[in-house]
CSV table of C-alpha atoms and ligand atoms in Angstrom, one decimal:
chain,number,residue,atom,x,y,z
F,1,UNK,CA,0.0,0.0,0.0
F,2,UNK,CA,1.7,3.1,-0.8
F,3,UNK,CA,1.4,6.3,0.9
F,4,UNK,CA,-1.5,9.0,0.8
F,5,UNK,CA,1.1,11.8,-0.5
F,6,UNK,CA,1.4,12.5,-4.1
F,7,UNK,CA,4.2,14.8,-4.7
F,8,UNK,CA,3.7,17.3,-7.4
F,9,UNK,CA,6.0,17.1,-10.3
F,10,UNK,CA,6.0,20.9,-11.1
F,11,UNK,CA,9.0,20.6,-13.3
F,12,UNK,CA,9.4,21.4,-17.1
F,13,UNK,CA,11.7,18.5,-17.8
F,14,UNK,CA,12.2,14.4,-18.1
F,15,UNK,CA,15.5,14.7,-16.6
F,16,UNK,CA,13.8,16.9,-13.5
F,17,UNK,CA,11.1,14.7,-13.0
F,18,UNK,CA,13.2,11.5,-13.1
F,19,UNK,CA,15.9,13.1,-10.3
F,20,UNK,CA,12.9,13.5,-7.8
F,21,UNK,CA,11.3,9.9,-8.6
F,22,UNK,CA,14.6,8.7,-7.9
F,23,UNK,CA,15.5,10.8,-4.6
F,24,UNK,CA,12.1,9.5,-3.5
F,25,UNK,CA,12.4,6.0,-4.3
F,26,UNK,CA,11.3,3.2,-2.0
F,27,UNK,CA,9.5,6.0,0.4
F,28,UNK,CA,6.3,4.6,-1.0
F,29,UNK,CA,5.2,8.4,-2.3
F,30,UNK,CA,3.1,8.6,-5.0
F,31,UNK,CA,3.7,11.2,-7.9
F,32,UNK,CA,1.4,13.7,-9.8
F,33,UNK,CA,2.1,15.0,-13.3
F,34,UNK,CA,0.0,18.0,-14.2
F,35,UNK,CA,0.0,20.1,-17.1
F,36,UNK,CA,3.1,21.8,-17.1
F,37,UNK,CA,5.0,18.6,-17.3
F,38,UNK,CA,2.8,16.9,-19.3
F,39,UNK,CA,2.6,19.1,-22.2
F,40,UNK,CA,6.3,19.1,-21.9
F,41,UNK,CA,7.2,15.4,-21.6
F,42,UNK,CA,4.2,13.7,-22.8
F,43,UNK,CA,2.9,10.5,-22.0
F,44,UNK,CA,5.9,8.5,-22.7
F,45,UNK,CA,7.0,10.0,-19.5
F,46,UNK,CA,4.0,9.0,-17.5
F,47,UNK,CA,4.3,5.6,-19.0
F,48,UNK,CA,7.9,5.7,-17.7
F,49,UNK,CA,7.3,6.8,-13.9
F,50,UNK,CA,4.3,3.9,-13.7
F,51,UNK,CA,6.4,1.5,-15.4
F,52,UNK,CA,9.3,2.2,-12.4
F,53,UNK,CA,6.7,0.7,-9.9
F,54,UNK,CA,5.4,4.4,-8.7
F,55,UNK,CA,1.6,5.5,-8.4
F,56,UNK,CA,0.4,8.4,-10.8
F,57,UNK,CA,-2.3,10.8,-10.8
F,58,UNK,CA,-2.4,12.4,-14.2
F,59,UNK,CA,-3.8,15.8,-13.2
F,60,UNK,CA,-4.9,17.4,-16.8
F,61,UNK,CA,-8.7,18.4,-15.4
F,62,UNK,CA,-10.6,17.2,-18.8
F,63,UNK,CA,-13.4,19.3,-19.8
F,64,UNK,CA,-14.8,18.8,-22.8
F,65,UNK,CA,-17.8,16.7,-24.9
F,66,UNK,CA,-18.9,13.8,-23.1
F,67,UNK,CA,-17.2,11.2,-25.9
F,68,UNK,CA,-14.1,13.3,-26.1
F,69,UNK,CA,-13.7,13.0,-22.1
F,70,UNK,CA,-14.3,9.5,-21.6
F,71,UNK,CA,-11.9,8.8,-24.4
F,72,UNK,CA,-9.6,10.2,-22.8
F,73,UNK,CA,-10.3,9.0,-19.8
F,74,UNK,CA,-10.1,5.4,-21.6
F,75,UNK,CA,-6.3,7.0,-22.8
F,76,UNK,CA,-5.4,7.9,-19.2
F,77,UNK,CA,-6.2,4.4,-18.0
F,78,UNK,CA,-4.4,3.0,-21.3
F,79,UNK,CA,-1.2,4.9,-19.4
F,80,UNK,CA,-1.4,2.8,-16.2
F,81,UNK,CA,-2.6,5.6,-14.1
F,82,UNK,CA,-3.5,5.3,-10.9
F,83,UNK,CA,-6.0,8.6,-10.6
F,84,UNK,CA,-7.3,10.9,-13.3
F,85,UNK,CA,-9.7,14.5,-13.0
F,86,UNK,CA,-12.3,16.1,-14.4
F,87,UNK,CA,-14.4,19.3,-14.0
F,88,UNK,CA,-17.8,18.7,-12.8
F,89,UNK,CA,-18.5,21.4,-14.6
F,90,UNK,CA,-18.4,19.9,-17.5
F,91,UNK,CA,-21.7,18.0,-16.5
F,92,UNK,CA,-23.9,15.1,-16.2
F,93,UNK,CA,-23.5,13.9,-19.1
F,94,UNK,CA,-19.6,13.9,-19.7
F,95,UNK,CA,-19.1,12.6,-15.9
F,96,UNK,CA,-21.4,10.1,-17.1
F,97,UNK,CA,-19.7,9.1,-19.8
F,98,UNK,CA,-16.7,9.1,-18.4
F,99,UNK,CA,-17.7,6.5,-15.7
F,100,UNK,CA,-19.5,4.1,-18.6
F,101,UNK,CA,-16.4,4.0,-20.1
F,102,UNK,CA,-14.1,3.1,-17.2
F,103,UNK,CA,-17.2,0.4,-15.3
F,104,UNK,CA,-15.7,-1.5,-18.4
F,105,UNK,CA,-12.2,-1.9,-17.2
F,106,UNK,CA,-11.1,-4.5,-15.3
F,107,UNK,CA,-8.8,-2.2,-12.9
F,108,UNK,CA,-10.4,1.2,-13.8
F,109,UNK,CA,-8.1,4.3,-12.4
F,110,UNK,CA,-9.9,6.6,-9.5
F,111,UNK,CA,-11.6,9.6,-11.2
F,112,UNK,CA,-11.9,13.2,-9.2
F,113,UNK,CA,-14.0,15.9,-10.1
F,114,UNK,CA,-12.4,19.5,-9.6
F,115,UNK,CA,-15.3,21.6,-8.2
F,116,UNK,CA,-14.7,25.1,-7.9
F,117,UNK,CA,-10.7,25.9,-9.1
F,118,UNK,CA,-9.9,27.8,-5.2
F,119,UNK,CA,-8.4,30.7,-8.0
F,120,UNK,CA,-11.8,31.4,-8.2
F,121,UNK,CA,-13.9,33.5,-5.6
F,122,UNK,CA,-17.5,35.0,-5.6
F,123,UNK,CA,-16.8,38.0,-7.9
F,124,UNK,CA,-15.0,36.0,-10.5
F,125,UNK,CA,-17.9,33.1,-10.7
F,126,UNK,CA,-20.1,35.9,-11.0
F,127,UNK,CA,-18.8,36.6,-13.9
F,128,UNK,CA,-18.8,33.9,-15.6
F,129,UNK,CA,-23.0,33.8,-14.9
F,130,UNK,CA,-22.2,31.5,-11.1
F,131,UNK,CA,-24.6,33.6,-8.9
F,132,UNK,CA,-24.1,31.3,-5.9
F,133,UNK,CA,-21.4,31.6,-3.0
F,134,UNK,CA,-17.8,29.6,-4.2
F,135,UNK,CA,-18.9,27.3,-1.2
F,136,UNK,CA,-22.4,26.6,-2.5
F,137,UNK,CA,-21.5,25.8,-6.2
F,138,UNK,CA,-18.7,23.4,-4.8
F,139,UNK,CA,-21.4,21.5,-3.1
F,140,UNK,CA,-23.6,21.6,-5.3
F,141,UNK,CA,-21.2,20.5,-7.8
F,142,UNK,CA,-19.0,17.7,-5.6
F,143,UNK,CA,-23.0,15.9,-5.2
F,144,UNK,CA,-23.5,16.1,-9.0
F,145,UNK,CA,-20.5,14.5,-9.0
F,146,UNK,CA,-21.0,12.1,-6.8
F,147,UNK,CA,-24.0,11.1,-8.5
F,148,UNK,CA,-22.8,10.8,-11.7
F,149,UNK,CA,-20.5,8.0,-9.9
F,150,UNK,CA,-17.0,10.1,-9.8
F,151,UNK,CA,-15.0,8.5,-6.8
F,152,UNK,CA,-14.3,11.8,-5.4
F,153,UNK,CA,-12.8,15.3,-5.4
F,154,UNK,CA,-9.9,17.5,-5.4
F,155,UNK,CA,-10.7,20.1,-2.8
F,156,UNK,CA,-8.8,22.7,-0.6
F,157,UNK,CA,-8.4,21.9,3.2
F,158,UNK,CA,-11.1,24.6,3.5
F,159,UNK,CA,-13.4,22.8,2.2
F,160,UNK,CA,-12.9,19.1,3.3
F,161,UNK,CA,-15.4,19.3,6.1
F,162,UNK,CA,-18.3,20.7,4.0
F,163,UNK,CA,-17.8,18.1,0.9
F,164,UNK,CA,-17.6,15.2,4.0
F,165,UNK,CA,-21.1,16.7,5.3
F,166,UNK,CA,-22.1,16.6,2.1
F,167,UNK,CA,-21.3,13.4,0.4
F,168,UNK,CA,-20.7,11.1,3.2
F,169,UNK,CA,-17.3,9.5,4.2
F,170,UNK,CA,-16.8,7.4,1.8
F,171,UNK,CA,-16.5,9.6,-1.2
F,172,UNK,CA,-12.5,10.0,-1.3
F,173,UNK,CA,-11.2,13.8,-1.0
F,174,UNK,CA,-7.9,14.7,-2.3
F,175,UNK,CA,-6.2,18.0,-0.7
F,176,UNK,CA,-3.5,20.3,-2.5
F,177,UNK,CA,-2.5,23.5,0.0
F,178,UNK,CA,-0.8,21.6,2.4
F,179,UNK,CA,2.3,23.0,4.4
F,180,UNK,CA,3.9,20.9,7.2
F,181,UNK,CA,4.8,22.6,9.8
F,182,UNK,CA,8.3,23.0,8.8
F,183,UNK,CA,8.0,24.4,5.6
F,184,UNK,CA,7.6,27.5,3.5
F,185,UNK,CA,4.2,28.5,2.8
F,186,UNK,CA,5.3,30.1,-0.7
F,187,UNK,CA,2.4,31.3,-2.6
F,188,UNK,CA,-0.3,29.2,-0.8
F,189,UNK,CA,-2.7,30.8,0.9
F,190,UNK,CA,-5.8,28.3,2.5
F,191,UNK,CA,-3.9,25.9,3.9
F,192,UNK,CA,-3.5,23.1,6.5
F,193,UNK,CA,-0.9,21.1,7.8
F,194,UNK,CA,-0.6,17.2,6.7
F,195,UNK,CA,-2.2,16.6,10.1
F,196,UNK,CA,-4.8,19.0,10.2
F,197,UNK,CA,-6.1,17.8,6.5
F,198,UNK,CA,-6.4,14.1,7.2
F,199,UNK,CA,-8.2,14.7,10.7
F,200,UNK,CA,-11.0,17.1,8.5
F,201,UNK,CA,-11.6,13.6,6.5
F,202,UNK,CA,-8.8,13.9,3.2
F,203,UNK,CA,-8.1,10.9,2.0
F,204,UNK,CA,-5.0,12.0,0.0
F,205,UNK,CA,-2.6,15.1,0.0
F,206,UNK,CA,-0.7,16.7,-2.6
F,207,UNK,CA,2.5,18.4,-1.9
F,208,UNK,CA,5.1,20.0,-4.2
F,209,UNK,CA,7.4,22.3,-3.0
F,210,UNK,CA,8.3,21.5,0.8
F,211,UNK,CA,9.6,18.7,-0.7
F,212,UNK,CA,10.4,18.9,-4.1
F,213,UNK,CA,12.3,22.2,-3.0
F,214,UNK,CA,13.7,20.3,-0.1
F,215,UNK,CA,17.7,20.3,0.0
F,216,UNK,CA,17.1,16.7,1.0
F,217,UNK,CA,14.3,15.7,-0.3
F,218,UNK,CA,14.0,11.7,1.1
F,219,UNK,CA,14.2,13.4,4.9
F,220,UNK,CA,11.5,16.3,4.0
F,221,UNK,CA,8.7,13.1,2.9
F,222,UNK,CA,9.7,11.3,5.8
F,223,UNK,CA,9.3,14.3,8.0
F,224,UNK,CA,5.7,14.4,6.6
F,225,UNK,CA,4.9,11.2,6.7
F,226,UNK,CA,5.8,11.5,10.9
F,227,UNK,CA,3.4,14.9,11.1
F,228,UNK,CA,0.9,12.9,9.1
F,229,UNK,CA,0.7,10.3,12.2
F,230,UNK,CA,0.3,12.6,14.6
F,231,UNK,CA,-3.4,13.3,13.5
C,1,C5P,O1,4.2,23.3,-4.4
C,1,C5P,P1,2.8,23.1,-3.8
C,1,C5P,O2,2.7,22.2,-2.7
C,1,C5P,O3,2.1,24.5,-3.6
C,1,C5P,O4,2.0,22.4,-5.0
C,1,C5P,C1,0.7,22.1,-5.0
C,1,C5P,C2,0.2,21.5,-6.2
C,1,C5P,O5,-1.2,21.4,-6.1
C,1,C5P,C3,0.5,22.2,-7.5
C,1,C5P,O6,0.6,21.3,-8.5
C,1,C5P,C4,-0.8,23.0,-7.7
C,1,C5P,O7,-1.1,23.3,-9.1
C,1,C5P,C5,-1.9,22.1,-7.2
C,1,C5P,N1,-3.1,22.8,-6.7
C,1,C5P,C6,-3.1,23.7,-5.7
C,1,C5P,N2,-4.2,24.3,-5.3
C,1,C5P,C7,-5.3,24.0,-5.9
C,1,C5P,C8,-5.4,23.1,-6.9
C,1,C5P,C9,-4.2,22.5,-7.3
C,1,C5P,O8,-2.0,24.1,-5.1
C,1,C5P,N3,-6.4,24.6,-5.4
């Protein structure tokens, strides 16, 4: 069973990417490739990092027609993935799509829905036509999802308790913003300690820079892993 931490790869190259699989090697973290890298590197990468044994959660947020998400959805899984997202936003229909398409997998990846991207606050939902609080759309969103049979959510530690209320404890909540208590906060703003988020309910944490950053990064994840046991 590997570890609930999946350490952002925030890099623009193989060679980065590959250094801080290696440092982290045998630590049981798991890794998650984003945009930045994967429009870089490409899938051949991602093929690469799963193929060494390690856990991935491709994080590309598909939004999009219903067949062109669940086909790539089906391409993600294809790539030995271990989690994939979506925006709810995109809808019923695509969400439901996408989970047709992976119910006929043997060993289907997890899928998250992204609710409300924490960039955005009331004023900027107004205007794009959202007339509800941030915290009522992600609600209202993470229970479409839900229903539409995503596994979960990516939501900030602000938010953990509400979506539990909301969805029940078994729906699995993954939480970027996290700072251990040693670390830098850098440009983060709503965060919580690895601690803090698991005792609100997060199943998973993401975490780039404390240790990516880390002069050593092997003792930073272990560091973490201790804070995350003290919850
Ligand atoms: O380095 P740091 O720990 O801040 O990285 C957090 C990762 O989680 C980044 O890949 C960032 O894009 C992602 N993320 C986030 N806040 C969100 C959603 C995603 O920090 N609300």
């Amino acid at each position: 069973m590997k570890s609930k931490i999946f350490v952002a790869l925030d890099v623009d190259t193989e060679a980065q990417a590959l250094e801080i699989v290696e440092d982290l090697h045998g630590l049981d973290a798991c890794f998650k490739i984003g945009k930045q890298l994967f429009t870089s590197a490409g899938p051949d990468l991602v093929r690469k990092i799963v193929g060494m044994g390690e856990d991935v959660f491709l994080d590309l947020k598909y939004h999009d027609i219903p067949n062109t998400v669940a086909k790539a959805g089906l391409a993600a899984a294809a790539l030995g993935v271990r989690i994939f997202n979506v925006h709810a936003s995109g809808g019923r229909k695509m969400m439901e799509a996408v989970r047709n398409e992976m119910d006929k997998l043997a060993n289907p990846p997890m899928v998250l829905a992204v609710t409300v991207l924490t960039s955005m606050g009331d004023n900027d939902l107004r205007e794009v036509g959202v007339d509800v609080p941030a915290r009522d759309q992600v609600a209202r969103l993470a229970k479409l999802a839900q229903e539409c049979g995503m596994d979960g959510v990516v939501a900030s530690p602000l938010e953990i308790e509400l979506i539990r209320e909301t969805c029940g404890k078994d729906f699995k909540i993954l939480t970027p913003g996290i700072r251990p208590a040693f670390a830098a906060v850098n440009d983060q703003k709503r965060i919580a300690t690895p601690a803090e988020a698991l005792r609100k309910g997060a199943d998973f944490l993401v975490i780039g820079r404390p240790i990516t950053a880390a002069e050593n990064r092997r003792e930073a994840f272990l560091k973490i892993l201790e804070e995350c046991k003290k919850w």
